[in-house]
CSV table of C-alpha atoms in Angstrom, one decimal:
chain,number,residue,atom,x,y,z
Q,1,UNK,CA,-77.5,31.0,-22.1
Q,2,UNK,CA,-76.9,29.0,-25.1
Q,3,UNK,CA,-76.6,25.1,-23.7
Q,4,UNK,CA,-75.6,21.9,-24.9
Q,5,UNK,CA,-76.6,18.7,-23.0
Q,6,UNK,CA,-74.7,15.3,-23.2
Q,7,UNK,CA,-74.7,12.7,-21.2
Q,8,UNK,CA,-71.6,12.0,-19.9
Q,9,UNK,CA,-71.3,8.5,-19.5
Q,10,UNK,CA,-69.3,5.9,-19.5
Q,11,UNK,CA,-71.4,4.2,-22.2
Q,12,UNK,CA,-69.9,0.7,-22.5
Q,13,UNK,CA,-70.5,-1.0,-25.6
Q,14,UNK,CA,-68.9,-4.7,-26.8
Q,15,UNK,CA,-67.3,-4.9,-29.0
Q,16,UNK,CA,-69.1,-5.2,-32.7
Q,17,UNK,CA,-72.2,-3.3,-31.3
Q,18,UNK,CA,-73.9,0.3,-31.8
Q,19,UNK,CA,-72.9,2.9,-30.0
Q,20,UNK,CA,-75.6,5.3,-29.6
Q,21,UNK,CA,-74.5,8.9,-28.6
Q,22,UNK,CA,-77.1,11.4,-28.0
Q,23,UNK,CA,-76.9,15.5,-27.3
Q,24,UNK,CA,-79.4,18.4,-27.0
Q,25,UNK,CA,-79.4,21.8,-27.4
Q,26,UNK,CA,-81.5,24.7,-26.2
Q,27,UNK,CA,-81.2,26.8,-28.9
Q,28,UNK,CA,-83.9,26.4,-31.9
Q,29,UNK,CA,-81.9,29.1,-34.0
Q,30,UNK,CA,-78.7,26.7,-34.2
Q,31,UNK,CA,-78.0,25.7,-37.6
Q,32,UNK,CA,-75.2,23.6,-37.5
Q,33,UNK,CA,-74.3,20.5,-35.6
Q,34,UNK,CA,-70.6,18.8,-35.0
Q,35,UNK,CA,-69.2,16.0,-33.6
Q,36,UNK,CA,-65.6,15.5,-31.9
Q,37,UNK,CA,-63.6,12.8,-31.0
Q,38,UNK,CA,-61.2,13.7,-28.5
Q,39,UNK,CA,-59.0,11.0,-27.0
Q,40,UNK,CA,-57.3,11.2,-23.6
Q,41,UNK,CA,-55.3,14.0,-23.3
Q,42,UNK,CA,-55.4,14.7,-27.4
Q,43,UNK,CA,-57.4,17.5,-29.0
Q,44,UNK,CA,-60.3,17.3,-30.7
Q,45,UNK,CA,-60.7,15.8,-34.1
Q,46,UNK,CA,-63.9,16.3,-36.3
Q,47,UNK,CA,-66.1,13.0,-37.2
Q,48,UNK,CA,-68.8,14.4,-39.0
Q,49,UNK,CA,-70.9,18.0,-39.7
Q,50,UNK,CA,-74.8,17.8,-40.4
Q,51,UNK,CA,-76.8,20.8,-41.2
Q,52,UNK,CA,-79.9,19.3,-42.2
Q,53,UNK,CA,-82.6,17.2,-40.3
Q,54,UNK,CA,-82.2,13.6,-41.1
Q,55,UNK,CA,-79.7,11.2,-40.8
Q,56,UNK,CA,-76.2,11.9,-42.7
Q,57,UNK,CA,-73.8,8.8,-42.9
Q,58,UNK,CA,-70.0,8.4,-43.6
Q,59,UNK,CA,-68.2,4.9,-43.1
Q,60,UNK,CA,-69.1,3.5,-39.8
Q,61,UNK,CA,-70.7,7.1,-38.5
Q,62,UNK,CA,-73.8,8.1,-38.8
Q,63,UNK,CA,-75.3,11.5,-37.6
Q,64,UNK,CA,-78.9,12.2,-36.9
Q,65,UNK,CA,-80.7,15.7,-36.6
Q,66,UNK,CA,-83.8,16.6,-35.3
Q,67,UNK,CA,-84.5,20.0,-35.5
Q,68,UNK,CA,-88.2,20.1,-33.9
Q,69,UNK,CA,-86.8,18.0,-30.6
Q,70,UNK,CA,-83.1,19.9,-30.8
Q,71,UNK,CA,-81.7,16.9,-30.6
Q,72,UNK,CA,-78.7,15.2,-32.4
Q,73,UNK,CA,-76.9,12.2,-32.3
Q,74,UNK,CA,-74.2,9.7,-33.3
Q,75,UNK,CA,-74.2,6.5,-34.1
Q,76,UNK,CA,-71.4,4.2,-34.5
Q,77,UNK,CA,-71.9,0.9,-36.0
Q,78,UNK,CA,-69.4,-2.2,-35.5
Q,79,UNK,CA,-67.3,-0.4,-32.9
Q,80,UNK,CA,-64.2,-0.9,-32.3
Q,81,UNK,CA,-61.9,-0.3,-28.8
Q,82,UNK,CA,-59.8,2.2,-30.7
Q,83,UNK,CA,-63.2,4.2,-30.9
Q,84,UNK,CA,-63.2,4.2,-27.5
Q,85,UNK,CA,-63.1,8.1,-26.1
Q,86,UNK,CA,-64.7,10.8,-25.1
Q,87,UNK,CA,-67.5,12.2,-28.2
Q,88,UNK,CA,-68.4,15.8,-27.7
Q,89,UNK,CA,-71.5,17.3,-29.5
Q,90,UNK,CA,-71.1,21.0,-30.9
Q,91,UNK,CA,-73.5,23.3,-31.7
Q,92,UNK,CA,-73.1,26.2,-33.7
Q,93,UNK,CA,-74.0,29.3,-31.4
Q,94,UNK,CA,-74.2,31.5,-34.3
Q,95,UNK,CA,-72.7,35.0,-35.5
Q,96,UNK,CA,-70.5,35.8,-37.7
Q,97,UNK,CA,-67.3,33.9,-36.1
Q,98,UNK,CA,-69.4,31.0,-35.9
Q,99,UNK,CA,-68.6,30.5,-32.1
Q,100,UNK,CA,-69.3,26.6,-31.1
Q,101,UNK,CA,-71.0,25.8,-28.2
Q,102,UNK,CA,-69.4,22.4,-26.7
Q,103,UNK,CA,-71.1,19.5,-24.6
Q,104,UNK,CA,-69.5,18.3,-21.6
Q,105,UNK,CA,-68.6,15.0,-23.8
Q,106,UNK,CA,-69.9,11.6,-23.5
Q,107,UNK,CA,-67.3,8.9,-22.6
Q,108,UNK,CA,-67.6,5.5,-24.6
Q,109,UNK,CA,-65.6,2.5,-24.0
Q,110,UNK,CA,-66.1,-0.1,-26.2
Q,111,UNK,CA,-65.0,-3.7,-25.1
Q,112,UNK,CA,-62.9,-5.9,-26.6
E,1,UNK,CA,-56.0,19.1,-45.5
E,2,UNK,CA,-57.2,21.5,-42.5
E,3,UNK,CA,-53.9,20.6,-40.6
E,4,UNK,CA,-53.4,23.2,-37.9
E,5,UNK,CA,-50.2,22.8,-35.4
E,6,UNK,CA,-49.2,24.3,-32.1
E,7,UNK,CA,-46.1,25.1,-30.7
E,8,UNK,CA,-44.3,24.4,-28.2
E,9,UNK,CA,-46.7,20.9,-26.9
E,10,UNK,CA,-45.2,21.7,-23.3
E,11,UNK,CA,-44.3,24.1,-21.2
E,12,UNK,CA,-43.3,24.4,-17.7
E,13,UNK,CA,-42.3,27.7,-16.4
E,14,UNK,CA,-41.9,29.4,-12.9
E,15,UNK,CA,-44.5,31.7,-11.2
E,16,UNK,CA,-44.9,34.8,-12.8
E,17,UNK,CA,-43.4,34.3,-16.0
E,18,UNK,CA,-44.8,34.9,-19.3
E,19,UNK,CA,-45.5,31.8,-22.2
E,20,UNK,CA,-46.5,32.4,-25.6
E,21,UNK,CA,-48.4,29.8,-27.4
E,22,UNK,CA,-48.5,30.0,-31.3
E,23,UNK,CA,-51.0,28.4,-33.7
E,24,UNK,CA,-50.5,27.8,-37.3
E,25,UNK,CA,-53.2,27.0,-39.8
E,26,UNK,CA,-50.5,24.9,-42.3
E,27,UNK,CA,-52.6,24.4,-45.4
E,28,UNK,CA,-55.1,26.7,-45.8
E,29,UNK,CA,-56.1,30.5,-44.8
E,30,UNK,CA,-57.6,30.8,-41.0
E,31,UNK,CA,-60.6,33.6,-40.9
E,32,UNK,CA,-60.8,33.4,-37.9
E,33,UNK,CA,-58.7,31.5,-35.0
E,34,UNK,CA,-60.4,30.0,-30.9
E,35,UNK,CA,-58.6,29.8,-28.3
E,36,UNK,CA,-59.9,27.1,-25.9
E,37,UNK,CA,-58.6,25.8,-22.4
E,38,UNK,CA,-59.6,22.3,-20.9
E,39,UNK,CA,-58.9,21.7,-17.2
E,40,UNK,CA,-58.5,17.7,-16.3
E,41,UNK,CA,-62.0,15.9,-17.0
E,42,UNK,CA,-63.6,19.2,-17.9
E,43,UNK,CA,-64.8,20.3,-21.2
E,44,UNK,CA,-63.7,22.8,-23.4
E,45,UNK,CA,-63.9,26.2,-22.5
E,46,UNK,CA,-64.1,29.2,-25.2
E,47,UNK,CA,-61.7,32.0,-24.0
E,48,UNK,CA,-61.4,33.9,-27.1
E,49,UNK,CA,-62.1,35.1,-30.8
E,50,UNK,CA,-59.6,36.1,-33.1
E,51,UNK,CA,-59.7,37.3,-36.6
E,52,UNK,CA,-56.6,38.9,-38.5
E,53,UNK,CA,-55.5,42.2,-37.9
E,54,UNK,CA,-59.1,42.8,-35.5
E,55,UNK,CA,-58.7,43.0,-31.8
E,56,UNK,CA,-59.4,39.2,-30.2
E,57,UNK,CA,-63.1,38.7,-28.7
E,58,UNK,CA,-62.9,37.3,-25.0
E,59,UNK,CA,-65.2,35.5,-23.8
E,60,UNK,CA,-67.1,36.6,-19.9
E,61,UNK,CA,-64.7,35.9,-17.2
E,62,UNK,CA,-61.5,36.3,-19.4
E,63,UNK,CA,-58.9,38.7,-18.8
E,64,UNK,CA,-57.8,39.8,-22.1
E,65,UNK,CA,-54.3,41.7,-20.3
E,66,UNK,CA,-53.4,38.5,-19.1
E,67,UNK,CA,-54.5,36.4,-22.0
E,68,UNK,CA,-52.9,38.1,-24.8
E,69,UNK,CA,-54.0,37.5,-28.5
E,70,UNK,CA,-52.1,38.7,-31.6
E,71,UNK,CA,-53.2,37.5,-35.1
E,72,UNK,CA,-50.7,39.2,-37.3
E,73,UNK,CA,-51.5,37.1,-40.3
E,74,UNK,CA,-54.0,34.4,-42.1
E,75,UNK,CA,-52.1,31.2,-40.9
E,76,UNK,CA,-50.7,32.6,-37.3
E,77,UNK,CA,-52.3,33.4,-34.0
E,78,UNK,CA,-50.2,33.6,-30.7
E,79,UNK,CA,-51.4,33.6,-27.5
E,80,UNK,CA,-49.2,34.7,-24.6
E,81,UNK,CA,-50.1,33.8,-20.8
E,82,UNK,CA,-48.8,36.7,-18.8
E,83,UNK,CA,-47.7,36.9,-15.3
E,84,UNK,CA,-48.6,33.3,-15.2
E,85,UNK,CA,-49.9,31.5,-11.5
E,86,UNK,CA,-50.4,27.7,-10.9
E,87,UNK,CA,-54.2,28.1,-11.7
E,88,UNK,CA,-53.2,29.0,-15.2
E,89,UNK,CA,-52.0,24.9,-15.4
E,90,UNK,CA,-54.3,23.6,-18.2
E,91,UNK,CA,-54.5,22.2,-21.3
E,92,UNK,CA,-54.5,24.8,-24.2
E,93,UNK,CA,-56.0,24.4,-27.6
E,94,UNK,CA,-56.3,26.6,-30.5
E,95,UNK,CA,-58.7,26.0,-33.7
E,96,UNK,CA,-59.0,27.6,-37.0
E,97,UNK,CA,-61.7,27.9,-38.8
E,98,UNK,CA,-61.2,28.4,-42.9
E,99,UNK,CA,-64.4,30.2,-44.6
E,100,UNK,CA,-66.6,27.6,-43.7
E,101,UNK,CA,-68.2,26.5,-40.4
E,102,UNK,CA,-66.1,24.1,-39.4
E,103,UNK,CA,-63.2,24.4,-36.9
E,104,UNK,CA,-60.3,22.6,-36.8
E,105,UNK,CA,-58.1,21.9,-33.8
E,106,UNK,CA,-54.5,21.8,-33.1
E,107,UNK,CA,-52.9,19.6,-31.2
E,108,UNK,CA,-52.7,21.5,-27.8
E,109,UNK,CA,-50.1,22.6,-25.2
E,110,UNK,CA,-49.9,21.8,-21.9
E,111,UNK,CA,-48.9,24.2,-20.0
E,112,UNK,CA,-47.7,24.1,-16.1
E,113,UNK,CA,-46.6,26.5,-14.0
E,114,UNK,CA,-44.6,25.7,-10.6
């Protein structure tokens, strides 16, 4: 059984701060890595991909992959309340539909 | 780009009807369309596979007669909730993927049944 592990939270942040989201993943064969936003009762919308182990930034998002731990994770520098929702972690469970295996979501609020 | 839409948003309909859900990739060619279902404070949960013109892929606990999924084309997938029951309430969501990895979601339809 293919698993993804979030913690779910709340993470409260101020206003400003990081936001440090982290998610794990049992399978060592994945190869790709997501991360949704999805607020309250809203679908999912895509932040950010990474495929490769490092750290992969765009804007205020930054996405970290290590490949060795099976671990990923987002960061969100100067946050702001509107980022405030629940961030799930995706792992791609392979095959040639590219199935993605979702995390349970982590819930950030970030204060004002 | 990637825009994928849903129709209708919300449906209410009586005990033992049927509801068919549609999902439209708008801009670009879907190889292959999810269909997902999210219960209040509960993740997403996969319930099937579809790729045009190929019989949909359910997931373990689905039951593809009363979940069924036509892809007739590239940019439409349907997905019609037969005989539905009050435990079928729930938050439906398609996504479309478009020859890369990368899904992209629609806007879901919440769907309740009285």
């Amino acid at each position: 059984q293919k698993e993804v592990e979030q913690n779910s939270g709340p993470l409260s942040v101020p206003e400003g701060a990081i936001a440090s989201l982290n998610c794990t993943y049992s399978d060592r064969g994945s190869q790709s890595f997501f991360w949704y936003r999805q607020y309250s009762g809203k679908s999912p919308e895509l932040i950010m991909f990474i495929y490769s182990n490092g750290d992969k930034e765009d804007g205020r998002f930054t996405a970290q992959l290590n490949k060795a731990s099976q671990y990923v994770s987002l960061l969100i520098r100067d946050s702001q309340p509107s980022d405030s929702a629940t961030y799930l972690c995706a792992v791609n469970s392979g095959g040639s539909n590219y199935k993605l295996t979702f995390g349970k979501g982590t819930l950030l609020t970030v204060n004002p | 780009g990637a825009v994928v839409s849903q129709h209708p948003s919300r449906v209410i309909c009586k005990s033992g009807t049927s509801v068919k859900i549609e999902c439209r990739s708008l801009d670009f060619q879907a190889t292959t369309m999810f269909w997902y279902r999210q219960f209040p404070k509960q993740s997403l949960m996969l319930m099937a596979t579809s790729n045009e013109g190929s019989k949909a892929t359910y997931e373990q606990g689905v039951e593809k007669d009363k979940f069924l999924i036509n892809h007739a084309s590239l940019t439409l997938s349907t997905l019609t909730v037969t005989s539905a029951h009050p435990e079928d309430s729930s938050f439906y969501i398609c996504s479309a993927r478009n020859g890369e990895e990368t899904q992209y979601f629609g806007p879901g339809t919440r769907l309740l049944v009285l």
